[in-house]
Amino acid sequence: RDAHFVNQIVRHRKHFASMQKSYSIAVLGASGNVGQRVVHYLSLNKRVEKIVLLNRREVPQLQGIDKCSSLIVNMEKLD
């Protein structure tokens, strides 16, 4: 019976530990309304450490978010 109880605690601890991981996320198409809202909500999440934006152009509305970095991609020239 005690072994079962210990196993339960270990399993719950592992689950809790996995919830504490931080994430880096890439967002394609953050220049549109939906993409901007997604980035906004991701920036509020404490588990999201870094957000990389892949866009065709700069998005001034998202430049003030500390977690964000931008990469401008020329879709006409994907070499």
JSON list of N, CA and C in Angstrom, two decimals:
[
{"chain": "A", "resi": 1, "resn": "ARG", "atom": "N", "xyz": [0.82, -1.19, 0.00]},
{"chain": "A", "resi": 1, "resn": "ARG", "atom": "CA", "xyz": [0.00, 0.00, 0.00]},
{"chain": "A", "resi": 1, "resn": "ARG", "atom": "C", "xyz": [0.86, 1.25, 0.00]},
{"chain": "A", "resi": 2, "resn": "ASP", "atom": "N", "xyz": [1.92, 1.26, 0.80]},
{"chain": "A", "resi": 2, "resn": "ASP", "atom": "CA", "xyz": [2.82, 2.42, 0.84]},
{"chain": "A", "resi": 2, "resn": "ASP", "atom": "C", "xyz": [3.51, 2.64, -0.49]},
{"chain": "A", "resi": 3, "resn": "ALA", "atom": "N", "xyz": [3.89, 1.56, -1.15]},
{"chain": "A", "resi": 3, "resn": "ALA", "atom": "CA", "xyz": [4.56, 1.66, -2.45]},
{"chain": "A", "resi": 3, "resn": "ALA", "atom": "C", "xyz": [3.62, 2.32, -3.47]},
{"chain": "A", "resi": 4, "resn": "HIS", "atom": "N", "xyz": [2.36, 1.97, -3.43]},
{"chain": "A", "resi": 4, "resn": "HIS", "atom": "CA", "xyz": [1.37, 2.57, -4.34]},
{"chain": "A", "resi": 4, "resn": "HIS", "atom": "C", "xyz": [1.27, 4.08, -4.08]},
{"chain": "A", "resi": 5, "resn": "PHE", "atom": "N", "xyz": [1.24, 4.46, -2.82]},
{"chain": "A", "resi": 5, "resn": "PHE", "atom": "CA", "xyz": [1.17, 5.87, -2.44]},
{"chain": "A", "resi": 5, "resn": "PHE", "atom": "C", "xyz": [2.40, 6.63, -2.93]},
{"chain": "A", "resi": 6, "resn": "VAL", "atom": "N", "xyz": [3.58, 6.05, -2.76]},
{"chain": "A", "resi": 6, "resn": "VAL", "atom": "CA", "xyz": [4.81, 6.68, -3.22]},
{"chain": "A", "resi": 6, "resn": "VAL", "atom": "C", "xyz": [4.80, 6.83, -4.74]},
{"chain": "A", "resi": 7, "resn": "ASN", "atom": "N", "xyz": [4.34, 5.81, -5.45]},
{"chain": "A", "resi": 7, "resn": "ASN", "atom": "CA", "xyz": [4.26, 5.88, -6.91]},
{"chain": "A", "resi": 7, "resn": "ASN", "atom": "C", "xyz": [3.33, 7.01, -7.35]},
{"chain": "A", "resi": 8, "resn": "GLN", "atom": "N", "xyz": [2.24, 7.20, -6.65]},
{"chain": "A", "resi": 8, "resn": "GLN", "atom": "CA", "xyz": [1.30, 8.27, -6.97]},
{"chain": "A", "resi": 8, "resn": "GLN", "atom": "C", "xyz": [1.98, 9.64, -6.82]},
{"chain": "A", "resi": 9, "resn": "ILE", "atom": "N", "xyz": [2.72, 9.80, -5.73]},
{"chain": "A", "resi": 9, "resn": "ILE", "atom": "CA", "xyz": [3.41, 11.07, -5.49]},
{"chain": "A", "resi": 9, "resn": "ILE", "atom": "C", "xyz": [4.45, 11.33, -6.58]},
{"chain": "A", "resi": 10, "resn": "VAL", "atom": "N", "xyz": [5.22, 10.32, -6.91]},
{"chain": "A", "resi": 10, "resn": "VAL", "atom": "CA", "xyz": [6.25, 10.47, -7.95]},
{"chain": "A", "resi": 10, "resn": "VAL", "atom": "C", "xyz": [5.61, 10.83, -9.28]},
{"chain": "A", "resi": 11, "resn": "ARG", "atom": "N", "xyz": [4.52, 10.18, -9.63]},
{"chain": "A", "resi": 11, "resn": "ARG", "atom": "CA", "xyz": [3.85, 10.46, -10.90]},
{"chain": "A", "resi": 11, "resn": "ARG", "atom": "C", "xyz": [3.34, 11.91, -10.93]},
{"chain": "A", "resi": 12, "resn": "HIS", "atom": "N", "xyz": [2.74, 12.37, -9.84]},
{"chain": "A", "resi": 12, "resn": "HIS", "atom": "CA", "xyz": [2.23, 13.74, -9.78]},
{"chain": "A", "resi": 12, "resn": "HIS", "atom": "C", "xyz": [3.37, 14.75, -9.81]},
{"chain": "A", "resi": 13, "resn": "ARG", "atom": "N", "xyz": [4.48, 14.42, -9.18]},
{"chain": "A", "resi": 13, "resn": "ARG", "atom": "CA", "xyz": [5.64, 15.32, -9.20]},
{"chain": "A", "resi": 13, "resn": "ARG", "atom": "C", "xyz": [6.18, 15.48, -10.61]},
{"chain": "A", "resi": 14, "resn": "LYS", "atom": "N", "xyz": [6.27, 14.37, -11.34]},
{"chain": "A", "resi": 14, "resn": "LYS", "atom": "CA", "xyz": [6.76, 14.45, -12.72]},
{"chain": "A", "resi": 14, "resn": "LYS", "atom": "C", "xyz": [5.82, 15.29, -13.57]},
{"chain": "A", "resi": 15, "resn": "HIS", "atom": "N", "xyz": [4.52, 15.11, -13.37]},
{"chain": "A", "resi": 15, "resn": "HIS", "atom": "CA", "xyz": [3.54, 15.90, -14.11]},
{"chain": "A", "resi": 15, "resn": "HIS", "atom": "C", "xyz": [3.71, 17.38, -13.79]},
{"chain": "A", "resi": 16, "resn": "PHE", "atom": "N", "xyz": [3.85, 17.72, -12.52]},
{"chain": "A", "resi": 16, "resn": "PHE", "atom": "CA", "xyz": [4.02, 19.11, -12.12]},
{"chain": "A", "resi": 16, "resn": "PHE", "atom": "C", "xyz": [5.31, 19.69, -12.69]},
{"chain": "A", "resi": 17, "resn": "ALA", "atom": "N", "xyz": [6.39, 18.92, -12.65]},
{"chain": "A", "resi": 17, "resn": "ALA", "atom": "CA", "xyz": [7.67, 19.38, -13.19]},
{"chain": "A", "resi": 17, "resn": "ALA", "atom": "C", "xyz": [7.56, 19.68, -14.68]},
{"chain": "A", "resi": 18, "resn": "SER", "atom": "N", "xyz": [6.84, 18.85, -15.42]},
{"chain": "A", "resi": 18, "resn": "SER", "atom": "CA", "xyz": [6.70, 19.08, -16.86]},
{"chain": "A", "resi": 18, "resn": "SER", "atom": "C", "xyz": [5.90, 20.34, -17.14]},
{"chain": "A", "resi": 19, "resn": "MET", "atom": "N", "xyz": [5.04, 20.72, -16.23]},
{"chain": "A", "resi": 19, "resn": "MET", "atom": "CA", "xyz": [4.24, 21.93, -16.42]},
{"chain": "A", "resi": 19, "resn": "MET", "atom": "C", "xyz": [5.09, 23.19, -16.24]},
{"chain": "A", "resi": 20, "resn": "GLN", "atom": "N", "xyz": [6.24, 23.08, -15.62]},
{"chain": "A", "resi": 20, "resn": "GLN", "atom": "CA", "xyz": [7.08, 24.22, -15.35]},
{"chain": "A", "resi": 20, "resn": "GLN", "atom": "C", "xyz": [8.06, 24.53, -16.48]},
{"chain": "A", "resi": 21, "resn": "LYS", "atom": "N", "xyz": [8.08, 23.74, -17.52]},
{"chain": "A", "resi": 21, "resn": "LYS", "atom": "CA", "xyz": [8.99, 23.98, -18.64]},
{"chain": "A", "resi": 21, "resn": "LYS", "atom": "C", "xyz": [8.64, 25.29, -19.34]},
{"chain": "A", "resi": 22, "resn": "SER", "atom": "N", "xyz": [9.66, 25.93, -19.89]},
{"chain": "A", "resi": 22, "resn": "SER", "atom": "CA", "xyz": [9.41, 27.12, -20.68]},
{"chain": "A", "resi": 22, "resn": "SER", "atom": "C", "xyz": [9.53, 26.76, -22.16]},
{"chain": "A", "resi": 23, "resn": "TYR", "atom": "N", "xyz": [8.91, 27.57, -22.99]},
{"chain": "A", "resi": 23, "resn": "TYR", "atom": "CA", "xyz": [8.84, 27.28, -24.41]},
{"chain": "A", "resi": 23, "resn": "TYR", "atom": "C", "xyz": [9.31, 28.46, -25.24]},
{"chain": "A", "resi": 24, "resn": "SER", "atom": "N", "xyz": [9.90, 28.14, -26.39]},
{"chain": "A", "resi": 24, "resn": "SER", "atom": "CA", "xyz": [10.18, 29.11, -27.44]},
{"chain": "A", "resi": 24, "resn": "SER", "atom": "C", "xyz": [9.25, 28.76, -28.60]},
{"chain": "A", "resi": 25, "resn": "ILE", "atom": "N", "xyz": [8.61, 29.78, -29.15]},
{"chain": "A", "resi": 25, "resn": "ILE", "atom": "CA", "xyz": [7.58, 29.54, -30.17]},
{"chain": "A", "resi": 25, "resn": "ILE", "atom": "C", "xyz": [7.85, 30.40, -31.39]},
{"chain": "A", "resi": 26, "resn": "ALA", "atom": "N", "xyz": [7.71, 29.81, -32.57]},
{"chain": "A", "resi": 26, "resn": "ALA", "atom": "CA", "xyz": [7.79, 30.56, -33.83]},
{"chain": "A", "resi": 26, "resn": "ALA", "atom": "C", "xyz": [6.38, 30.79, -34.35]},
{"chain": "A", "resi": 27, "resn": "VAL", "atom": "N", "xyz": [6.11, 32.02, -34.75]},
{"chain": "A", "resi": 27, "resn": "VAL", "atom": "CA", "xyz": [4.79, 32.38, -35.29]},
{"chain": "A", "resi": 27, "resn": "VAL", "atom": "C", "xyz": [4.98, 32.87, -36.71]},
{"chain": "A", "resi": 28, "resn": "LEU", "atom": "N", "xyz": [4.33, 32.21, -37.65]},
{"chain": "A", "resi": 28, "resn": "LEU", "atom": "CA", "xyz": [4.37, 32.63, -39.05]},
{"chain": "A", "resi": 28, "resn": "LEU", "atom": "C", "xyz": [3.11, 33.44, -39.34]},
{"chain": "A", "resi": 29, "resn": "GLY", "atom": "N", "xyz": [3.29, 34.61, -39.92]},
{"chain": "A", "resi": 29, "resn": "GLY", "atom": "CA", "xyz": [2.14, 35.43, -40.28]},
{"chain": "A", "resi": 29, "resn": "GLY", "atom": "C", "xyz": [1.57, 36.24, -39.13]},
{"chain": "A", "resi": 30, "resn": "ALA", "atom": "N", "xyz": [2.43, 36.85, -38.33]},
{"chain": "A", "resi": 30, "resn": "ALA", "atom": "CA", "xyz": [1.96, 37.63, -37.19]},
{"chain": "A", "resi": 30, "resn": "ALA", "atom": "C", "xyz": [1.58, 39.06, -37.58]},
{"chain": "A", "resi": 31, "resn": "SER", "atom": "N", "xyz": [1.64, 39.38, -38.86]},
{"chain": "A", "resi": 31, "resn": "SER", "atom": "CA", "xyz": [1.30, 40.74, -39.28]},
{"chain": "A", "resi": 31, "resn": "SER", "atom": "C", "xyz": [-0.20, 40.97, -39.39]},
{"chain": "A", "resi": 32, "resn": "GLY", "atom": "N", "xyz": [-0.97, 39.92, -39.49]},
{"chain": "A", "resi": 32, "resn": "GLY", "atom": "CA", "xyz": [-2.43, 40.05, -39.58]},
{"chain": "A", "resi": 32, "resn": "GLY", "atom": "C", "xyz": [-3.08, 40.18, -38.22]},
{"chain": "A", "resi": 33, "resn": "ASN", "atom": "N", "xyz": [-4.37, 40.42, -38.21]},
{"chain": "A", "resi": 33, "resn": "ASN", "atom": "CA", "xyz": [-5.12, 40.61, -36.97]},
{"chain": "A", "resi": 33, "resn": "ASN", "atom": "C", "xyz": [-5.07, 39.37, -36.09]},
{"chain": "A", "resi": 34, "resn": "VAL", "atom": "N", "xyz": [-5.31, 38.22, -36.66]},
{"chain": "A", "resi": 34, "resn": "VAL", "atom": "CA", "xyz": [-5.30, 36.97, -35.87]},
{"chain": "A", "resi": 34, "resn": "VAL", "atom": "C", "xyz": [-3.90, 36.68, -35.34]},
{"chain": "A", "resi": 35, "resn": "GLY", "atom": "N", "xyz": [-2.89, 36.83, -36.20]},
{"chain": "A", "resi": 35, "resn": "GLY", "atom": "CA", "xyz": [-1.52, 36.58, -35.78]},
{"chain": "A", "resi": 35, "resn": "GLY", "atom": "C", "xyz": [-1.09, 37.50, -34.65]},
{"chain": "A", "resi": 36, "resn": "GLN", "atom": "N", "xyz": [-1.48, 38.76, -34.72]},
{"chain": "A", "resi": 36, "resn": "GLN", "atom": "CA", "xyz": [-1.13, 39.71, -33.66]},
{"chain": "A", "resi": 36, "resn": "GLN", "atom": "C", "xyz": [-1.79, 39.33, -32.33]},
{"chain": "A", "resi": 37, "resn": "ARG", "atom": "N", "xyz": [-3.03, 38.87, -32.40]},
{"chain": "A", "resi": 37, "resn": "ARG", "atom": "CA", "xyz": [-3.72, 38.45, -31.17]},
{"chain": "A", "resi": 37, "resn": "ARG", "atom": "C", "xyz": [-3.06, 37.21, -30.58]},
{"chain": "A", "resi": 38, "resn": "VAL", "atom": "N", "xyz": [-2.65, 36.28, -31.43]},
{"chain": "A", "resi": 38, "resn": "VAL", "atom": "CA", "xyz": [-1.96, 35.07, -30.96]},
{"chain": "A", "resi": 38, "resn": "VAL", "atom": "C", "xyz": [-0.68, 35.46, -30.24]},
{"chain": "A", "resi": 39, "resn": "VAL", "atom": "N", "xyz": [0.09, 36.35, -30.85]},
{"chain": "A", "resi": 39, "resn": "VAL", "atom": "CA", "xyz": [1.35, 36.79, -30.24]},
{"chain": "A", "resi": 39, "resn": "VAL", "atom": "C", "xyz": [1.07, 37.50, -28.91]},
{"chain": "A", "resi": 40, "resn": "HIS", "atom": "N", "xyz": [0.06, 38.33, -28.88]},
{"chain": "A", "resi": 40, "resn": "HIS", "atom": "CA", "xyz": [-0.30, 39.03, -27.64]},
{"chain": "A", "resi": 40, "resn": "HIS", "atom": "C", "xyz": [-0.59, 38.03, -26.51]},
{"chain": "A", "resi": 41, "resn": "TYR", "atom": "N", "xyz": [-1.42, 37.03, -26.79]},
{"chain": "A", "resi": 41, "resn": "TYR", "atom": "CA", "xyz": [-1.76, 36.05, -25.75]},
{"chain": "A", "resi": 41, "resn": "TYR", "atom": "C", "xyz": [-0.56, 35.18, -25.37]},
{"chain": "A", "resi": 42, "resn": "LEU", "atom": "N", "xyz": [0.29, 34.85, -26.33]},
{"chain": "A", "resi": 42, "resn": "LEU", "atom": "CA", "xyz": [1.50, 34.10, -26.01]},
{"chain": "A", "resi": 42, "resn": "LEU", "atom": "C", "xyz": [2.42, 34.92, -25.11]},
{"chain": "A", "resi": 43, "resn": "SER", "atom": "N", "xyz": [2.50, 36.21, -25.36]},
{"chain": "A", "resi": 43, "resn": "SER", "atom": "CA", "xyz": [3.38, 37.08, -24.56]},
{"chain": "A", "resi": 43, "resn": "SER", "atom": "C", "xyz": [2.92, 37.17, -23.11]},
{"chain": "A", "resi": 44, "resn": "LEU", "atom": "N", "xyz": [1.65, 36.94, -22.86]},
{"chain": "A", "resi": 44, "resn": "LEU", "atom": "CA", "xyz": [1.12, 36.99, -21.49]},
{"chain": "A", "resi": 44, "resn": "LEU", "atom": "C", "xyz": [1.35, 35.69, -20.72]},
{"chain": "A", "resi": 45, "resn": "ASN", "atom": "N", "xyz": [1.65, 34.62, -21.45]},
{"chain": "A", "resi": 45, "resn": "ASN", "atom": "CA", "xyz": [1.85, 33.31, -20.83]},
{"chain": "A", "resi": 45, "resn": "ASN", "atom": "C", "xyz": [3.24, 33.24, -20.20]},
{"chain": "A", "resi": 46, "resn": "LYS", "atom": "N", "xyz": [3.29, 32.95, -18.91]},
{"chain": "A", "resi": 46, "resn": "LYS", "atom": "CA", "xyz": [4.56, 32.91, -18.18]},
{"chain": "A", "resi": 46, "resn": "LYS", "atom": "C", "xyz": [5.47, 31.78, -18.64]},
{"chain": "A", "resi": 47, "resn": "ARG", "atom": "N", "xyz": [4.91, 30.74, -19.23]},
{"chain": "A", "resi": 47, "resn": "ARG", "atom": "CA", "xyz": [5.72, 29.61, -19.69]},
{"chain": "A", "resi": 47, "resn": "ARG", "atom": "C", "xyz": [6.37, 29.86, -21.04]},
{"chain": "A", "resi": 48, "resn": "VAL", "atom": "N", "xyz": [5.92, 30.88, -21.76]},
{"chain": "A", "resi": 48, "resn": "VAL", "atom": "CA", "xyz": [6.52, 31.22, -23.05]},
{"chain": "A", "resi": 48, "resn": "VAL", "atom": "C", "xyz": [7.69, 32.17, -22.79]},
{"chain": "A", "resi": 49, "resn": "GLU", "atom": "N", "xyz": [8.88, 31.70, -23.12]},
{"chain": "A", "resi": 49, "resn": "GLU", "atom": "CA", "xyz": [10.10, 32.47, -22.86]},
{"chain": "A", "resi": 49, "resn": "GLU", "atom": "C", "xyz": [10.49, 33.34, -24.04]},
{"chain": "A", "resi": 50, "resn": "LYS", "atom": "N", "xyz": [10.28, 32.82, -25.26]},
{"chain": "A", "resi": 50, "resn": "LYS", "atom": "CA", "xyz": [10.72, 33.53, -26.46]},
{"chain": "A", "resi": 50, "resn": "LYS", "atom": "C", "xyz": [9.72, 33.30, -27.59]},
{"chain": "A", "resi": 51, "resn": "ILE", "atom": "N", "xyz": [9.44, 34.37, -28.34]},
{"chain": "A", "resi": 51, "resn": "ILE", "atom": "CA", "xyz": [8.55, 34.28, -29.50]},
{"chain": "A", "resi": 51, "resn": "ILE", "atom": "C", "xyz": [9.31, 34.82, -30.71]},
{"chain": "A", "resi": 52, "resn": "VAL", "atom": "N", "xyz": [9.46, 33.99, -31.73]},
{"chain": "A", "resi": 52, "resn": "VAL", "atom": "CA", "xyz": [10.14, 34.40, -32.96]},
{"chain": "A", "resi": 52, "resn": "VAL", "atom": "C", "xyz": [9.08, 34.61, -34.04]},
{"chain": "A", "resi": 53, "resn": "LEU", "atom": "N", "xyz": [9.06, 35.81, -34.60]},
{"chain": "A", "resi": 53, "resn": "LEU", "atom": "CA", "xyz": [8.08, 36.16, -35.63]},
{"chain": "A", "resi": 53, "resn": "LEU", "atom": "C", "xyz": [8.71, 36.03, -37.00]},
{"chain": "A", "resi": 54, "resn": "LEU", "atom": "N", "xyz": [8.09, 35.28, -37.88]},
{"chain": "A", "resi": 54, "resn": "LEU", "atom": "CA", "xyz": [8.54, 35.15, -39.27]},
{"chain": "A", "resi": 54, "resn": "LEU", "atom": "C", "xyz": [7.48, 35.84, -40.14]},
{"chain": "A", "resi": 55, "resn": "ASN", "atom": "N", "xyz": [7.84, 37.00, -40.70]},
{"chain": "A", "resi": 55, "resn": "ASN", "atom": "CA", "xyz": [6.89, 37.81, -41.44]},
{"chain": "A", "resi": 55, "resn": "ASN", "atom": "C", "xyz": [7.48, 38.31, -42.75]},
{"chain": "A", "resi": 56, "resn": "ARG", "atom": "N", "xyz": [6.59, 38.82, -43.61]},
{"chain": "A", "resi": 56, "resn": "ARG", "atom": "CA", "xyz": [7.01, 39.46, -44.84]},
{"chain": "A", "resi": 56, "resn": "ARG", "atom": "C", "xyz": [7.41, 40.91, -44.61]},
{"chain": "A", "resi": 57, "resn": "ARG", "atom": "N", "xyz": [6.91, 41.48, -43.52]},
{"chain": "A", "resi": 57, "resn": "ARG", "atom": "CA", "xyz": [7.21, 42.89, -43.21]},
{"chain": "A", "resi": 57, "resn": "ARG", "atom": "C", "xyz": [7.26, 43.07, -41.70]},
{"chain": "A", "resi": 58, "resn": "GLU", "atom": "N", "xyz": [7.78, 44.23, -41.27]},
{"chain": "A", "resi": 58, "resn": "GLU", "atom": "CA", "xyz": [7.82, 44.57, -39.85]},
{"chain": "A", "resi": 58, "resn": "GLU", "atom": "C", "xyz": [6.40, 44.76, -39.33]},
{"chain": "A", "resi": 59, "resn": "VAL", "atom": "N", "xyz": [6.21, 44.46, -38.07]},
{"chain": "A", "resi": 59, "resn": "VAL", "atom": "CA", "xyz": [4.92, 44.67, -37.43]},
{"chain": "A", "resi": 59, "resn": "VAL", "atom": "C", "xyz": [5.14, 45.63, -36.25]},
{"chain": "A", "resi": 60, "resn": "PRO", "atom": "N", "xyz": [4.95, 46.93, -36.48]},
{"chain": "A", "resi": 60, "resn": "PRO", "atom": "CA", "xyz": [5.24, 47.92, -35.42]},
{"chain": "A", "resi": 60, "resn": "PRO", "atom": "C", "xyz": [4.44, 47.68, -34.13]},
{"chain": "A", "resi": 61, "resn": "GLN", "atom": "N", "xyz": [3.25, 47.13, -34.25]},
{"chain": "A", "resi": 61, "resn": "GLN", "atom": "CA", "xyz": [2.40, 46.90, -33.08]},
{"chain": "A", "resi": 61, "resn": "GLN", "atom": "C", "xyz": [3.01, 45.88, -32.12]},
{"chain": "A", "resi": 62, "resn": "LEU", "atom": "N", "xyz": [3.91, 45.04, -32.61]},
{"chain": "A", "resi": 62, "resn": "LEU", "atom": "CA", "xyz": [4.49, 43.98, -31.77]},
{"chain": "A", "resi": 62, "resn": "LEU", "atom": "C", "xyz": [5.92, 44.28, -31.34]},
{"chain": "A", "resi": 63, "resn": "GLN", "atom": "N", "xyz": [6.47, 45.42, -31.72]},
{"chain": "A", "resi": 63, "resn": "GLN", "atom": "CA", "xyz": [7.87, 45.72, -31.41]},
{"chain": "A", "resi": 63, "resn": "GLN", "atom": "C", "xyz": [8.12, 45.98, -29.94]},
{"chain": "A", "resi": 64, "resn": "GLY", "atom": "N", "xyz": [7.12, 46.33, -29.18]},
{"chain": "A", "resi": 64, "resn": "GLY", "atom": "CA", "xyz": [7.30, 46.61, -27.75]},
{"chain": "A", "resi": 64, "resn": "GLY", "atom": "C", "xyz": [7.27, 45.38, -26.86]},
{"chain": "A", "resi": 65, "resn": "ILE", "atom": "N", "xyz": [7.06, 44.22, -27.43]},
{"chain": "A", "resi": 65, "resn": "ILE", "atom": "CA", "xyz": [6.97, 42.99, -26.61]},
{"chain": "A", "resi": 65, "resn": "ILE", "atom": "C", "xyz": [8.38, 42.43, -26.43]},
{"chain": "A", "resi": 66, "resn": "ASP", "atom": "N", "xyz": [8.84, 42.37, -25.18]},
{"chain": "A", "resi": 66, "resn": "ASP", "atom": "CA", "xyz": [10.21, 41.95, -24.88]},
{"chain": "A", "resi": 66, "resn": "ASP", "atom": "C", "xyz": [10.52, 40.53, -25.33]},
{"chain": "A", "resi": 67, "resn": "LYS", "atom": "N", "xyz": [9.56, 39.65, -25.29]},
{"chain": "A", "resi": 67, "resn": "LYS", "atom": "CA", "xyz": [9.79, 38.24, -25.64]},
{"chain": "A", "resi": 67, "resn": "LYS", "atom": "C", "xyz": [9.95, 38.03, -27.14]},
{"chain": "A", "resi": 68, "resn": "CYS", "atom": "N", "xyz": [9.59, 39.03, -27.95]},
{"chain": "A", "resi": 68, "resn": "CYS", "atom": "CA", "xyz": [9.54, 38.86, -29.41]},
{"chain": "A", "resi": 68, "resn": "CYS", "atom": "C", "xyz": [10.84, 39.26, -30.09]},
{"chain": "A", "resi": 69, "resn": "SER", "atom": "N", "xyz": [11.19, 38.48, -31.09]},
{"chain": "A", "resi": 69, "resn": "SER", "atom": "CA", "xyz": [12.23, 38.88, -32.04]},
{"chain": "A", "resi": 69, "resn": "SER", "atom": "C", "xyz": [11.66, 38.61, -33.43]},
{"chain": "A", "resi": 70, "resn": "SER", "atom": "N", "xyz": [12.05, 39.45, -34.38]},
{"chain": "A", "resi": 70, "resn": "SER", "atom": "CA", "xyz": [11.46, 39.40, -35.72]},
{"chain": "A", "resi": 70, "resn": "SER", "atom": "C", "xyz": [12.48, 38.96, -36.76]},
{"chain": "A", "resi": 71, "resn": "LEU", "atom": "N", "xyz": [12.01, 38.18, -37.71]},
{"chain": "A", "resi": 71, "resn": "LEU", "atom": "CA", "xyz": [12.81, 37.81, -38.87]},
{"chain": "A", "resi": 71, "resn": "LEU", "atom": "C", "xyz": [11.95, 38.08, -40.10]},
{"chain": "A", "resi": 72, "resn": "ILE", "atom": "N", "xyz": [12.43, 38.97, -40.96]},
{"chain": "A", "resi": 72, "resn": "ILE", "atom": "CA", "xyz": [11.69, 39.32, -42.17]},
{"chain": "A", "resi": 72, "resn": "ILE", "atom": "C", "xyz": [12.11, 38.34, -43.27]},
{"chain": "A", "resi": 73, "resn": "VAL", "atom": "N", "xyz": [11.13, 37.72, -43.90]},
{"chain": "A", "resi": 73, "resn": "VAL", "atom": "CA", "xyz": [11.37, 36.70, -44.92]},
{"chain": "A", "resi": 73, "resn": "VAL", "atom": "C", "xyz": [10.81, 37.20, -46.25]},
{"chain": "A", "resi": 74, "resn": "ASN", "atom": "N", "xyz": [11.65, 37.14, -47.29]},
{"chain": "A", "resi": 74, "resn": "ASN", "atom": "CA", "xyz": [11.20, 37.49, -48.63]},
{"chain": "A", "resi": 74, "resn": "ASN", "atom": "C", "xyz": [10.61, 36.23, -49.25]},
{"chain": "A", "resi": 75, "resn": "MET", "atom": "N", "xyz": [9.29, 36.16, -49.33]},
{"chain": "A", "resi": 75, "resn": "MET", "atom": "CA", "xyz": [8.60, 34.96, -49.83]},
{"chain": "A", "resi": 75, "resn": "MET", "atom": "C", "xyz": [8.83, 34.75, -51.33]},
{"chain": "A", "resi": 76, "resn": "GLU", "atom": "N", "xyz": [9.23, 35.81, -52.02]},
{"chain": "A", "resi": 76, "resn": "GLU", "atom": "CA", "xyz": [9.51, 35.70, -53.46]},
{"chain": "A", "resi": 76, "resn": "GLU", "atom": "C", "xyz": [10.85, 34.99, -53.71]},
{"chain": "A", "resi": 77, "resn": "LYS", "atom": "N", "xyz": [11.71, 35.04, -52.73]},
{"chain": "A", "resi": 77, "resn": "LYS", "atom": "CA", "xyz": [13.07, 34.54, -52.91]},
{"chain": "A", "resi": 77, "resn": "LYS", "atom": "C", "xyz": [13.46, 33.63, -51.74]},
{"chain": "A", "resi": 78, "resn": "LEU", "atom": "N", "xyz": [12.94, 32.42, -51.73]},
{"chain": "A", "resi": 78, "resn": "LEU", "atom": "CA", "xyz": [13.23, 31.47, -50.66]},
{"chain": "A", "resi": 78, "resn": "LEU", "atom": "C", "xyz": [14.34, 30.52, -51.11]},
{"chain": "A", "resi": 79, "resn": "ASP", "atom": "N", "xyz": [15.56, 30.95, -50.97]},
{"chain": "A", "resi": 79, "resn": "ASP", "atom": "CA", "xyz": [16.71, 30.12, -51.35]},
{"chain": "A", "resi": 79, "resn": "ASP", "atom": "C", "xyz": [17.29, 29.41, -50.16]}
]
